[in-house]
JSON list of C-alpha atoms and ligand atoms in Angstrom, two decimals:
[
{"chain": "D", "resi": 29, "resn": "MET", "atom": "CA", "xyz": [157.45, 93.43, 80.82]},
{"chain": "D", "resi": 30, "resn": "SER", "atom": "CA", "xyz": [161.34, 94.87, 80.14]},
{"chain": "D", "resi": 31, "resn": "ARG", "atom": "CA", "xyz": [160.34, 96.71, 77.38]},
{"chain": "D", "resi": 32, "resn": "ASP", "atom": "CA", "xyz": [157.87, 94.40, 76.15]},
{"chain": "D", "resi": 33, "resn": "HIS", "atom": "CA", "xyz": [154.97, 95.83, 77.89]},
{"chain": "D", "resi": 34, "resn": "LEU", "atom": "CA", "xyz": [155.84, 98.93, 77.32]},
{"chain": "D", "resi": 35, "resn": "ALA", "atom": "CA", "xyz": [154.66, 98.72, 73.68]},
{"chain": "D", "resi": 36, "resn": "GLN", "atom": "CA", "xyz": [151.32, 97.30, 75.16]},
{"chain": "D", "resi": 37, "resn": "LEU", "atom": "CA", "xyz": [151.06, 100.90, 77.70]},
{"chain": "D", "resi": 38, "resn": "ARG", "atom": "CA", "xyz": [151.47, 102.39, 74.65]},
{"chain": "D", "resi": 39, "resn": "GLU", "atom": "CA", "xyz": [148.57, 100.83, 73.15]},
{"chain": "D", "resi": 40, "resn": "ALA", "atom": "CA", "xyz": [146.65, 101.35, 75.47]},
{"chain": "D", "resi": 41, "resn": "ALA", "atom": "CA", "xyz": [147.04, 104.79, 77.18]},
{"chain": "D", "resi": 42, "resn": "PRO", "atom": "CA", "xyz": [146.16, 107.03, 78.12]},
{"chain": "D", "resi": 43, "resn": "VAL", "atom": "CA", "xyz": [146.44, 104.60, 81.78]},
{"chain": "D", "resi": 44, "resn": "ILE", "atom": "CA", "xyz": [146.58, 104.79, 85.55]},
{"chain": "D", "resi": 45, "resn": "LEU", "atom": "CA", "xyz": [148.99, 103.29, 87.16]},
{"chain": "D", "resi": 46, "resn": "PRO", "atom": "CA", "xyz": [148.47, 103.04, 90.81]},
{"chain": "D", "resi": 47, "resn": "SER", "atom": "CA", "xyz": [151.10, 104.64, 92.92]},
{"chain": "D", "resi": 48, "resn": "LEU", "atom": "CA", "xyz": [151.96, 102.10, 95.79]},
{"chain": "D", "resi": 49, "resn": "LEU", "atom": "CA", "xyz": [153.00, 104.60, 98.19]},
{"chain": "D", "resi": 50, "resn": "LEU", "atom": "CA", "xyz": [150.19, 105.17, 100.29]},
{"chain": "D", "resi": 51, "resn": "CYS", "atom": "CA", "xyz": [148.75, 101.94, 100.06]},
{"chain": "D", "resi": 52, "resn": "ASP", "atom": "CA", "xyz": [148.07, 99.74, 103.32]},
{"chain": "D", "resi": 53, "resn": "PHE", "atom": "CA", "xyz": [151.99, 97.78, 103.32]},
{"chain": "D", "resi": 54, "resn": "GLY", "atom": "CA", "xyz": [150.43, 95.40, 106.37]},
{"chain": "D", "resi": 55, "resn": "ASN", "atom": "CA", "xyz": [147.96, 93.83, 103.35]},
{"chain": "D", "resi": 56, "resn": "LEU", "atom": "CA", "xyz": [149.93, 93.86, 100.35]},
{"chain": "D", "resi": 57, "resn": "GLU", "atom": "CA", "xyz": [147.87, 90.95, 98.79]},
{"chain": "D", "resi": 58, "resn": "ARG", "atom": "CA", "xyz": [144.60, 92.33, 99.22]},
{"chain": "D", "resi": 59, "resn": "GLU", "atom": "CA", "xyz": [145.87, 95.34, 97.72]},
{"chain": "D", "resi": 60, "resn": "VAL", "atom": "CA", "xyz": [147.29, 93.82, 94.59]},
{"chain": "D", "resi": 61, "resn": "GLU", "atom": "CA", "xyz": [144.21, 92.12, 94.75]},
{"chain": "D", "resi": 62, "resn": "ARG", "atom": "CA", "xyz": [141.49, 94.68, 95.06]},
{"chain": "D", "resi": 63, "resn": "LEU", "atom": "CA", "xyz": [143.25, 96.65, 92.10]},
{"chain": "D", "resi": 64, "resn": "LEU", "atom": "CA", "xyz": [143.39, 93.85, 89.99]},
{"chain": "D", "resi": 65, "resn": "ALA", "atom": "CA", "xyz": [139.55, 94.19, 90.86]},
{"chain": "D", "resi": 66, "resn": "ALA", "atom": "CA", "xyz": [139.80, 97.81, 89.34]},
{"chain": "D", "resi": 67, "resn": "GLY", "atom": "CA", "xyz": [141.67, 96.34, 86.65]},
{"chain": "D", "resi": 68, "resn": "VAL", "atom": "CA", "xyz": [144.82, 98.53, 86.89]},
{"chain": "D", "resi": 69, "resn": "GLN", "atom": "CA", "xyz": [147.46, 97.07, 84.25]},
{"chain": "D", "resi": 70, "resn": "ALA", "atom": "CA", "xyz": [150.86, 98.26, 86.13]},
{"chain": "D", "resi": 71, "resn": "LEU", "atom": "CA", "xyz": [152.08, 98.83, 89.56]},
{"chain": "D", "resi": 72, "resn": "HIS", "atom": "CA", "xyz": [154.20, 101.95, 90.31]},
{"chain": "D", "resi": 73, "resn": "LEU", "atom": "CA", "xyz": [156.41, 101.76, 92.87]},
{"chain": "D", "resi": 74, "resn": "ASP", "atom": "CA", "xyz": [158.01, 104.60, 94.48]},
{"chain": "D", "resi": 75, "resn": "VAL", "atom": "CA", "xyz": [160.97, 104.50, 96.53]},
{"chain": "D", "resi": 76, "resn": "MET", "atom": "CA", "xyz": [162.74, 106.32, 98.70]},
{"chain": "D", "resi": 77, "resn": "ASP", "atom": "CA", "xyz": [166.28, 106.71, 100.71]},
{"chain": "D", "resi": 78, "resn": "GLY", "atom": "CA", "xyz": [165.28, 109.56, 102.39]},
{"chain": "D", "resi": 79, "resn": "ILE", "atom": "CA", "xyz": [168.47, 111.35, 100.86]},
{"chain": "D", "resi": 80, "resn": "PHE", "atom": "CA", "xyz": [167.61, 112.28, 97.42]},
{"chain": "D", "resi": 81, "resn": "VAL", "atom": "CA", "xyz": [164.30, 112.47, 98.80]},
{"chain": "D", "resi": 82, "resn": "PRO", "atom": "CA", "xyz": [163.45, 113.90, 103.00]},
{"chain": "D", "resi": 83, "resn": "ASN", "atom": "CA", "xyz": [161.78, 110.62, 103.32]},
{"chain": "D", "resi": 84, "resn": "MET", "atom": "CA", "xyz": [162.31, 106.86, 103.05]},
{"chain": "D", "resi": 85, "resn": "THR", "atom": "CA", "xyz": [159.84, 104.28, 101.99]},
{"chain": "D", "resi": 86, "resn": "TYR", "atom": "CA", "xyz": [161.20, 100.56, 100.82]},
{"chain": "D", "resi": 87, "resn": "GLY", "atom": "CA", "xyz": [163.55, 99.25, 98.54]},
{"chain": "D", "resi": 88, "resn": "MET", "atom": "CA", "xyz": [164.10, 95.48, 96.84]},
{"chain": "D", "resi": 89, "resn": "PRO", "atom": "CA", "xyz": [162.57, 93.46, 99.69]},
{"chain": "D", "resi": 90, "resn": "ILE", "atom": "CA", "xyz": [159.06, 95.13, 98.89]},
{"chain": "D", "resi": 91, "resn": "VAL", "atom": "CA", "xyz": [159.67, 95.30, 94.73]},
{"chain": "D", "resi": 92, "resn": "ALA", "atom": "CA", "xyz": [160.47, 91.32, 94.46]},
{"chain": "D", "resi": 93, "resn": "ALA", "atom": "CA", "xyz": [157.33, 90.86, 97.01]},
{"chain": "D", "resi": 94, "resn": "PHE", "atom": "CA", "xyz": [155.27, 92.48, 95.00]},
{"chain": "D", "resi": 95, "resn": "ARG", "atom": "CA", "xyz": [156.77, 90.56, 91.88]},
{"chain": "D", "resi": 96, "resn": "LYS", "atom": "CA", "xyz": [155.51, 87.50, 93.84]},
{"chain": "D", "resi": 97, "resn": "LEU", "atom": "CA", "xyz": [152.25, 88.87, 93.94]},
{"chain": "D", "resi": 98, "resn": "THR", "atom": "CA", "xyz": [151.08, 89.72, 90.47]},
{"chain": "D", "resi": 99, "resn": "ASP", "atom": "CA", "xyz": [152.41, 89.78, 86.74]},
{"chain": "D", "resi": 100, "resn": "LEU", "atom": "CA", "xyz": [151.85, 93.02, 86.30]},
{"chain": "D", "resi": 101, "resn": "PRO", "atom": "CA", "xyz": [154.33, 95.57, 84.89]},
{"chain": "D", "resi": 102, "resn": "LEU", "atom": "CA", "xyz": [156.46, 96.89, 87.38]},
{"chain": "D", "resi": 103, "resn": "ASP", "atom": "CA", "xyz": [157.23, 100.58, 86.89]},
{"chain": "D", "resi": 104, "resn": "VAL", "atom": "CA", "xyz": [159.19, 100.80, 89.46]},
{"chain": "D", "resi": 105, "resn": "HIS", "atom": "CA", "xyz": [160.39, 105.11, 90.15]},
{"chain": "D", "resi": 106, "resn": "LEU", "atom": "CA", "xyz": [164.20, 105.54, 92.12]},
{"chain": "D", "resi": 107, "resn": "MET", "atom": "CA", "xyz": [164.04, 108.54, 94.09]},
{"chain": "D", "resi": 108, "resn": "ILE", "atom": "CA", "xyz": [167.52, 107.65, 95.46]},
{"chain": "D", "resi": 109, "resn": "GLU", "atom": "CA", "xyz": [171.32, 109.18, 95.53]},
{"chain": "D", "resi": 110, "resn": "LYS", "atom": "CA", "xyz": [173.35, 106.78, 92.81]},
{"chain": "D", "resi": 111, "resn": "PRO", "atom": "CA", "xyz": [170.15, 104.73, 91.04]},
{"chain": "D", "resi": 112, "resn": "GLU", "atom": "CA", "xyz": [173.44, 103.24, 88.74]},
{"chain": "D", "resi": 113, "resn": "GLN", "atom": "CA", "xyz": [174.49, 101.52, 91.66]},
{"chain": "D", "resi": 114, "resn": "TYR", "atom": "CA", "xyz": [171.05, 99.47, 92.91]},
{"chain": "D", "resi": 115, "resn": "ILE", "atom": "CA", "xyz": [169.44, 99.39, 88.52]},
{"chain": "D", "resi": 116, "resn": "ARG", "atom": "CA", "xyz": [170.95, 94.92, 88.53]},
{"chain": "D", "resi": 117, "resn": "GLN", "atom": "CA", "xyz": [169.53, 95.14, 92.28]},
{"chain": "D", "resi": 118, "resn": "PHE", "atom": "CA", "xyz": [165.92, 96.39, 91.24]},
{"chain": "D", "resi": 119, "resn": "GLN", "atom": "CA", "xyz": [166.40, 94.73, 87.90]},
{"chain": "D", "resi": 120, "resn": "GLN", "atom": "CA", "xyz": [166.99, 91.18, 89.58]},
{"chain": "D", "resi": 121, "resn": "ALA", "atom": "CA", "xyz": [164.08, 92.15, 92.67]},
{"chain": "D", "resi": 122, "resn": "GLY", "atom": "CA", "xyz": [161.52, 92.07, 89.72]},
{"chain": "D", "resi": 123, "resn": "ALA", "atom": "CA", "xyz": [161.42, 95.82, 88.51]},
{"chain": "D", "resi": 124, "resn": "ASP", "atom": "CA", "xyz": [160.17, 96.03, 85.00]},
{"chain": "D", "resi": 125, "resn": "VAL", "atom": "CA", "xyz": [161.13, 99.82, 83.75]},
{"chain": "D", "resi": 126, "resn": "ILE", "atom": "CA", "xyz": [163.35, 101.59, 86.31]},
{"chain": "D", "resi": 127, "resn": "THR", "atom": "CA", "xyz": [162.80, 105.34, 86.42]},
{"chain": "D", "resi": 128, "resn": "ILE", "atom": "CA", "xyz": [165.82, 106.86, 88.36]},
{"chain": "D", "resi": 129, "resn": "HIS", "atom": "CA", "xyz": [166.02, 110.88, 88.73]},
{"chain": "D", "resi": 130, "resn": "ALA", "atom": "CA", "xyz": [167.86, 113.17, 86.30]},
{"chain": "D", "resi": 131, "resn": "GLU", "atom": "CA", "xyz": [168.85, 115.00, 89.67]},
{"chain": "D", "resi": 132, "resn": "ALA", "atom": "CA", "xyz": [170.68, 112.16, 91.12]},
{"chain": "D", "resi": 133, "resn": "VAL", "atom": "CA", "xyz": [173.01, 111.61, 87.96]},
{"chain": "D", "resi": 134, "resn": "ASP", "atom": "CA", "xyz": [175.90, 112.92, 86.36]},
{"chain": "D", "resi": 135, "resn": "ASP", "atom": "CA", "xyz": [175.57, 111.18, 83.24]},
{"chain": "D", "resi": 136, "resn": "VAL", "atom": "CA", "xyz": [171.39, 110.24, 82.53]},
{"chain": "D", "resi": 137, "resn": "ALA", "atom": "CA", "xyz": [171.80, 108.96, 78.77]},
{"chain": "D", "resi": 138, "resn": "SER", "atom": "CA", "xyz": [174.48, 106.40, 79.70]},
{"chain": "D", "resi": 139, "resn": "THR", "atom": "CA", "xyz": [172.42, 104.84, 82.56]},
{"chain": "D", "resi": 140, "resn": "LEU", "atom": "CA", "xyz": [169.33, 104.79, 81.01]},
{"chain": "D", "resi": 141, "resn": "ARG", "atom": "CA", "xyz": [172.07, 102.15, 78.78]},
{"chain": "D", "resi": 142, "resn": "ASP", "atom": "CA", "xyz": [172.68, 101.03, 81.57]},
{"chain": "D", "resi": 143, "resn": "ILE", "atom": "CA", "xyz": [169.37, 99.71, 82.36]},
{"chain": "D", "resi": 144, "resn": "HIS", "atom": "CA", "xyz": [168.59, 99.02, 79.47]},
{"chain": "D", "resi": 145, "resn": "SER", "atom": "CA", "xyz": [171.70, 96.90, 79.19]},
{"chain": "D", "resi": 146, "resn": "LEU", "atom": "CA", "xyz": [169.43, 94.57, 82.16]},
{"chain": "D", "resi": 147, "resn": "GLY", "atom": "CA", "xyz": [166.45, 94.18, 79.73]},
{"chain": "D", "resi": 148, "resn": "CYS", "atom": "CA", "xyz": [164.39, 96.67, 81.52]},
{"chain": "D", "resi": 149, "resn": "GLY", "atom": "CA", "xyz": [162.66, 100.05, 80.63]},
{"chain": "D", "resi": 150, "resn": "ALA", "atom": "CA", "xyz": [164.56, 103.04, 81.52]},
{"chain": "D", "resi": 151, "resn": "GLY", "atom": "CA", "xyz": [163.15, 106.26, 82.46]},
{"chain": "D", "resi": 152, "resn": "VAL", "atom": "CA", "xyz": [164.07, 109.43, 83.23]},
{"chain": "D", "resi": 153, "resn": "ALA", "atom": "CA", "xyz": [162.65, 111.61, 85.66]},
{"chain": "D", "resi": 154, "resn": "ILE", "atom": "CA", "xyz": [162.56, 115.19, 86.73]},
{"chain": "D", "resi": 155, "resn": "ASN", "atom": "CA", "xyz": [161.28, 117.43, 89.37]},
{"chain": "D", "resi": 156, "resn": "PRO", "atom": "CA", "xyz": [159.06, 120.60, 88.84]},
{"chain": "D", "resi": 157, "resn": "ASP", "atom": "CA", "xyz": [161.87, 122.54, 89.10]},
{"chain": "D", "resi": 158, "resn": "THR", "atom": "CA", "xyz": [164.39, 120.84, 86.77]},
{"chain": "D", "resi": 159, "resn": "PRO", "atom": "CA", "xyz": [164.01, 122.30, 82.79]},
{"chain": "D", "resi": 160, "resn": "VAL", "atom": "CA", "xyz": [163.45, 120.55, 80.40]},
{"chain": "D", "resi": 161, "resn": "ASP", "atom": "CA", "xyz": [166.55, 120.90, 79.29]},
{"chain": "D", "resi": 162, "resn": "ALA", "atom": "CA", "xyz": [168.06, 118.89, 81.60]},
{"chain": "D", "resi": 163, "resn": "ILE", "atom": "CA", "xyz": [167.43, 115.79, 79.94]},
{"chain": "D", "resi": 164, "resn": "VAL", "atom": "CA", "xyz": [166.60, 116.55, 76.33]},
{"chain": "D", "resi": 165, "resn": "ASP", "atom": "CA", "xyz": [170.26, 114.79, 75.08]},
{"chain": "D", "resi": 166, "resn": "ALA", "atom": "CA", "xyz": [169.39, 112.28, 77.24]},
{"chain": "D", "resi": 167, "resn": "LEU", "atom": "CA", "xyz": [165.42, 111.61, 75.51]},
{"chain": "D", "resi": 168, "resn": "PRO", "atom": "CA", "xyz": [166.71, 109.16, 72.12]},
{"chain": "D", "resi": 169, "resn": "GLU", "atom": "CA", "xyz": [167.94, 106.43, 75.03]},
{"chain": "D", "resi": 170, "resn": "ALA", "atom": "CA", "xyz": [164.65, 106.75, 76.97]},
{"chain": "D", "resi": 171, "resn": "ASP", "atom": "CA", "xyz": [161.28, 104.63, 76.99]},
{"chain": "D", "resi": 172, "resn": "LEU", "atom": "CA", "xyz": [159.69, 106.74, 79.85]},
{"chain": "D", "resi": 173, "resn": "ALA", "atom": "CA", "xyz": [159.78, 110.87, 80.31]},
{"chain": "D", "resi": 174, "resn": "LEU", "atom": "CA", "xyz": [158.53, 111.21, 83.76]},
{"chain": "D", "resi": 175, "resn": "MET", "atom": "CA", "xyz": [157.50, 114.75, 84.56]},
{"chain": "D", "resi": 176, "resn": "MET", "atom": "CA", "xyz": [156.50, 115.70, 88.74]},
{"chain": "D", "resi": 177, "resn": "SER", "atom": "CA", "xyz": [153.79, 117.54, 89.14]},
{"chain": "D", "resi": 178, "resn": "VAL", "atom": "CA", "xyz": [154.88, 117.54, 92.96]},
{"chain": "D", "resi": 179, "resn": "ASN", "atom": "CA", "xyz": [158.69, 117.66, 94.24]},
{"chain": "D", "resi": 180, "resn": "ALA", "atom": "CA", "xyz": [159.40, 113.71, 95.00]},
{"chain": "D", "resi": 181, "resn": "GLY", "atom": "CA", "xyz": [158.80, 113.02, 98.15]},
{"chain": "D", "resi": 182, "resn": "PHE", "atom": "CA", "xyz": [155.60, 112.89, 98.98]},
{"chain": "D", "resi": 183, "resn": "GLY", "atom": "CA", "xyz": [152.16, 111.68, 98.78]},
{"chain": "D", "resi": 184, "resn": "GLY", "atom": "CA", "xyz": [149.40, 113.95, 98.65]},
{"chain": "D", "resi": 185, "resn": "GLN", "atom": "CA", "xyz": [150.75, 117.00, 97.80]},
{"chain": "D", "resi": 186, "resn": "ALA", "atom": "CA", "xyz": [149.04, 119.60, 95.50]},
{"chain": "D", "resi": 187, "resn": "PHE", "atom": "CA", "xyz": [149.34, 119.51, 92.19]},
{"chain": "D", "resi": 188, "resn": "ASN", "atom": "CA", "xyz": [152.20, 121.83, 90.01]},
{"chain": "D", "resi": 189, "resn": "PRO", "atom": "CA", "xyz": [150.72, 122.66, 86.43]},
{"chain": "D", "resi": 190, "resn": "ILE", "atom": "CA", "xyz": [153.99, 123.46, 85.70]},
{"chain": "D", "resi": 191, "resn": "ALA", "atom": "CA", "xyz": [154.72, 119.58, 84.27]},
{"chain": "D", "resi": 192, "resn": "LEU", "atom": "CA", "xyz": [151.84, 120.08, 82.03]},
{"chain": "D", "resi": 193, "resn": "ASP", "atom": "CA", "xyz": [153.94, 122.51, 79.78]},
{"chain": "D", "resi": 194, "resn": "LYS", "atom": "CA", "xyz": [157.04, 119.84, 80.19]},
{"chain": "D", "resi": 195, "resn": "ILE", "atom": "CA", "xyz": [154.81, 117.64, 79.38]},
{"chain": "D", "resi": 196, "resn": "ARG", "atom": "CA", "xyz": [154.22, 119.76, 75.81]},
{"chain": "D", "resi": 197, "resn": "GLU", "atom": "CA", "xyz": [158.10, 120.41, 75.67]},
{"chain": "D", "resi": 198, "resn": "VAL", "atom": "CA", "xyz": [158.40, 116.95, 76.13]},
{"chain": "D", "resi": 199, "resn": "ARG", "atom": "CA", "xyz": [156.51, 115.78, 73.25]},
{"chain": "D", "resi": 200, "resn": "ARG", "atom": "CA", "xyz": [157.69, 118.64, 71.00]},
{"chain": "D", "resi": 201, "resn": "LEU", "atom": "CA", "xyz": [161.22, 116.75, 71.18]},
{"chain": "D", "resi": 202, "resn": "ASN", "atom": "CA", "xyz": [160.41, 113.72, 71.33]},
{"chain": "D", "resi": 203, "resn": "SER", "atom": "CA", "xyz": [157.59, 112.00, 69.43]},
{"chain": "D", "resi": 204, "resn": "ASP", "atom": "CA", "xyz": [158.12, 108.51, 70.94]},
{"chain": "D", "resi": 205, "resn": "VAL", "atom": "CA", "xyz": [159.15, 108.67, 74.64]},
{"chain": "D", "resi": 206, "resn": "LEU", "atom": "CA", "xyz": [155.94, 107.29, 76.78]},
{"chain": "D", "resi": 207, "resn": "ILE", "atom": "CA", "xyz": [155.18, 110.44, 78.69]},
{"chain": "D", "resi": 208, "resn": "GLU", "atom": "CA", "xyz": [154.25, 109.43, 82.31]},
{"chain": "D", "resi": 209, "resn": "ILE", "atom": "CA", "xyz": [152.98, 112.05, 85.28]},
{"chain": "D", "resi": 210, "resn": "ASP", "atom": "CA", "xyz": [153.30, 111.81, 88.67]},
{"chain": "D", "resi": 211, "resn": "GLY", "atom": "CA", "xyz": [151.52, 113.70, 91.87]},
{"chain": "D", "resi": 212, "resn": "GLY", "atom": "CA", "xyz": [148.65, 115.03, 92.24]},
{"chain": "D", "resi": 213, "resn": "VAL", "atom": "CA", "xyz": [147.30, 113.75, 90.37]},
{"chain": "D", "resi": 214, "resn": "ASN", "atom": "CA", "xyz": [143.22, 113.30, 91.33]},
{"chain": "D", "resi": 215, "resn": "LEU", "atom": "CA", "xyz": [139.34, 113.82, 89.25]},
{"chain": "D", "resi": 216, "resn": "ASP", "atom": "CA", "xyz": [140.35, 117.41, 89.39]},
{"chain": "D", "resi": 217, "resn": "THR", "atom": "CA", "xyz": [143.81, 117.09, 87.39]},
{"chain": "D", "resi": 218, "resn": "ILE", "atom": "CA", "xyz": [143.90, 113.97, 85.27]},
{"chain": "D", "resi": 219, "resn": "GLY", "atom": "CA", "xyz": [141.76, 115.73, 82.11]},
{"chain": "D", "resi": 220, "resn": "ARG", "atom": "CA", "xyz": [144.13, 118.28, 82.07]},
{"chain": "D", "resi": 221, "resn": "CYS", "atom": "CA", "xyz": [147.44, 115.49, 81.87]},
{"chain": "D", "resi": 222, "resn": "THR", "atom": "CA", "xyz": [145.71, 113.92, 79.24]},
{"chain": "D", "resi": 223, "resn": "GLU", "atom": "CA", "xyz": [144.59, 117.00, 77.33]},
{"chain": "D", "resi": 224, "resn": "ALA", "atom": "CA", "xyz": [148.14, 117.64, 77.27]},
{"chain": "D", "resi": 225, "resn": "GLY", "atom": "CA", "xyz": [149.93, 114.10, 76.36]},
{"chain": "D", "resi": 226, "resn": "ALA", "atom": "CA", "xyz": [150.40, 111.89, 79.09]},
{"chain": "D", "resi": 227, "resn": "ASP", "atom": "CA", "xyz": [150.51, 108.95, 78.14]},
{"chain": "D", "resi": 228, "resn": "LEU", "atom": "CA", "xyz": [151.12, 107.22, 82.12]},
{"chain": "D", "resi": 229, "resn": "LEU", "atom": "CA", "xyz": [149.48, 108.71, 85.22]},
{"chain": "D", "resi": 230, "resn": "VAL", "atom": "CA", "xyz": [150.28, 107.69, 88.04]},
{"chain": "D", "resi": 231, "resn": "VAL", "atom": "CA", "xyz": [147.46, 108.24, 91.62]},
{"chain": "D", "resi": 232, "resn": "GLY", "atom": "CA", "xyz": [148.11, 107.60, 94.89]},
{"chain": "D", "resi": 233, "resn": "SER", "atom": "CA", "xyz": [145.92, 109.66, 97.18]},
{"chain": "D", "resi": 234, "resn": "ALA", "atom": "CA", "xyz": [143.15, 109.58, 94.62]},
{"chain": "D", "resi": 235, "resn": "ILE", "atom": "CA", "xyz": [142.80, 105.93, 94.78]},
{"chain": "D", "resi": 236, "resn": "PHE", "atom": "CA", "xyz": [144.66, 104.72, 98.18]},
{"chain": "D", "resi": 237, "resn": "GLY", "atom": "CA", "xyz": [142.63, 107.39, 100.23]},
{"chain": "D", "resi": 238, "resn": "LYS", "atom": "CA", "xyz": [138.82, 106.24, 98.83]},
{"chain": "D", "resi": 239, "resn": "PRO", "atom": "CA", "xyz": [136.94, 103.24, 99.75]},
{"chain": "D", "resi": 240, "resn": "ASP", "atom": "CA", "xyz": [136.26, 102.07, 97.01]},
{"chain": "D", "resi": 241, "resn": "TYR", "atom": "CA", "xyz": [138.91, 101.44, 94.11]},
{"chain": "D", "resi": 242, "resn": "ILE", "atom": "CA", "xyz": [136.90, 100.83, 91.79]},
{"chain": "D", "resi": 243, "resn": "THR", "atom": "CA", "xyz": [135.00, 102.98, 91.75]},
{"chain": "D", "resi": 244, "resn": "ALA", "atom": "CA", "xyz": [137.70, 105.48, 92.20]},
{"chain": "D", "resi": 245, "resn": "VAL", "atom": "CA", "xyz": [140.16, 104.08, 89.26]},
{"chain": "D", "resi": 246, "resn": "ARG", "atom": "CA", "xyz": [136.26, 103.64, 86.87]},
{"chain": "D", "resi": 247, "resn": "ASP", "atom": "CA", "xyz": [136.19, 107.77, 87.38]},
{"chain": "D", "resi": 248, "resn": "LEU", "atom": "CA", "xyz": [139.36, 108.22, 87.09]},
{"chain": "D", "resi": 249, "resn": "ASN", "atom": "CA", "xyz": [139.43, 106.58, 84.11]},
{"chain": "D", "resi": 250, "resn": "SER", "atom": "CA", "xyz": [136.49, 108.21, 82.28]},
{"chain": "D", "resi": 251, "resn": "ALA", "atom": "CA", "xyz": [137.71, 112.30, 83.49]},
{"chain": "D", "resi": 252, "resn": "ALA", "atom": "CA", "xyz": [141.01, 110.90, 82.07]},
{"chain": "D", "resi": 253, "resn": "VAL", "atom": "CA", "xyz": [139.36, 109.60, 78.48]},
{"chain": "D", "resi": 254, "resn": "ALA", "atom": "CA", "xyz": [137.20, 112.30, 77.88]},
{"chain": "D", "resi": 255, "resn": "ALA", "atom": "CA", "xyz": [139.80, 114.86, 77.67]},
{"chain": "D", "resi": 256, "resn": "SER", "atom": "CA", "xyz": [142.87, 113.01, 75.82]},
{"chain": "A", "resi": 15, "resn": "5RP", "atom": "O1", "xyz": [156.30, 109.71, 93.59]},
{"chain": "A", "resi": 15, "resn": "5RP", "atom": "C1", "xyz": [155.35, 109.88, 93.78]},
{"chain": "A", "resi": 15, "resn": "5RP", "atom": "C2", "xyz": [156.05, 111.16, 94.96]},
{"chain": "A", "resi": 15, "resn": "5RP", "atom": "O2", "xyz": [157.08, 111.39, 95.08]},
{"chain": "A", "resi": 15, "resn": "5RP", "atom": "C3", "xyz": [153.98, 109.69, 94.36]},
{"chain": "A", "resi": 15, "resn": "5RP", "atom": "O3", "xyz": [154.23, 108.83, 93.06]},
{"chain": "A", "resi": 15, "resn": "5RP", "atom": "C4", "xyz": [153.07, 110.45, 94.12]},
{"chain": "A", "resi": 15, "resn": "5RP", "atom": "O4", "xyz": [152.91, 111.83, 94.76]},
{"chain": "A", "resi": 15, "resn": "5RP", "atom": "C5", "xyz": [151.77, 109.87, 94.18]},
{"chain": "A", "resi": 15, "resn": "5RP", "atom": "O5", "xyz": [150.86, 110.19, 95.32]},
{"chain": "A", "resi": 15, "resn": "5RP", "atom": "P1", "xyz": [149.84, 111.44, 95.16]},
{"chain": "A", "resi": 15, "resn": "5RP", "atom": "O6", "xyz": [148.28, 111.14, 93.52]},
{"chain": "A", "resi": 15, "resn": "5RP", "atom": "O7", "xyz": [149.05, 110.87, 96.04]},
{"chain": "A", "resi": 15, "resn": "5RP", "atom": "O8", "xyz": [150.54, 112.86, 94.46]},
{"chain": "A", "resi": 16, "resn": "CO", "atom": "CO1", "xyz": [155.63, 108.55, 92.20]}
]
């Protein structure tokens, strides 16, 4: 996808991205088929290293496995220390958008430029307690700004509405960047996210905790569009 798909996602906004964190990792092919049947337009892959966040998930091999299973854009959320050391490997594994946490790098703008030089879309994420000030200088280099509505590390957490104020603040500062929200997005909160101006809505437990992905995504889409 690199940066081209981002234009498609912008056109289609608001777009729901399933978070591949609470899915059935023993049946990735079936999970992707079920998500495709539900009409999702991109996948959000949650990479965790057990250092930047107190949890571990997966790395390049699983990204490469998803790359083999689908042509959908892969939105890779790096919740890892020293992400600048791994962006080339994630690009080679098939990532289309690579999002790093501002809290994990010394120079956000430089890391975003490095991601762009690999042909990928470049995103910067901040946790709920990190102010937008931390990324304001880097926003011109970003294709995507991810406002976390939970502390990165686990699915199934409660939504923190501070992310809504930060979405509005980012939009005031930059009219071009795609704004993504991640964490506790569900039928009760998704309308507030699109109302605040979120373009991309990452959803984990509100899809993977449901028996039928088609119904879950359809209902989430309806709630998102109704409020946008
Ligand atoms: O980045 C993440 C956690 O760090 C996940 O993308 C997020 O939590 C999605 O799960 P849920 O919708 O259940 O909160
Ligand atoms: Co995520």
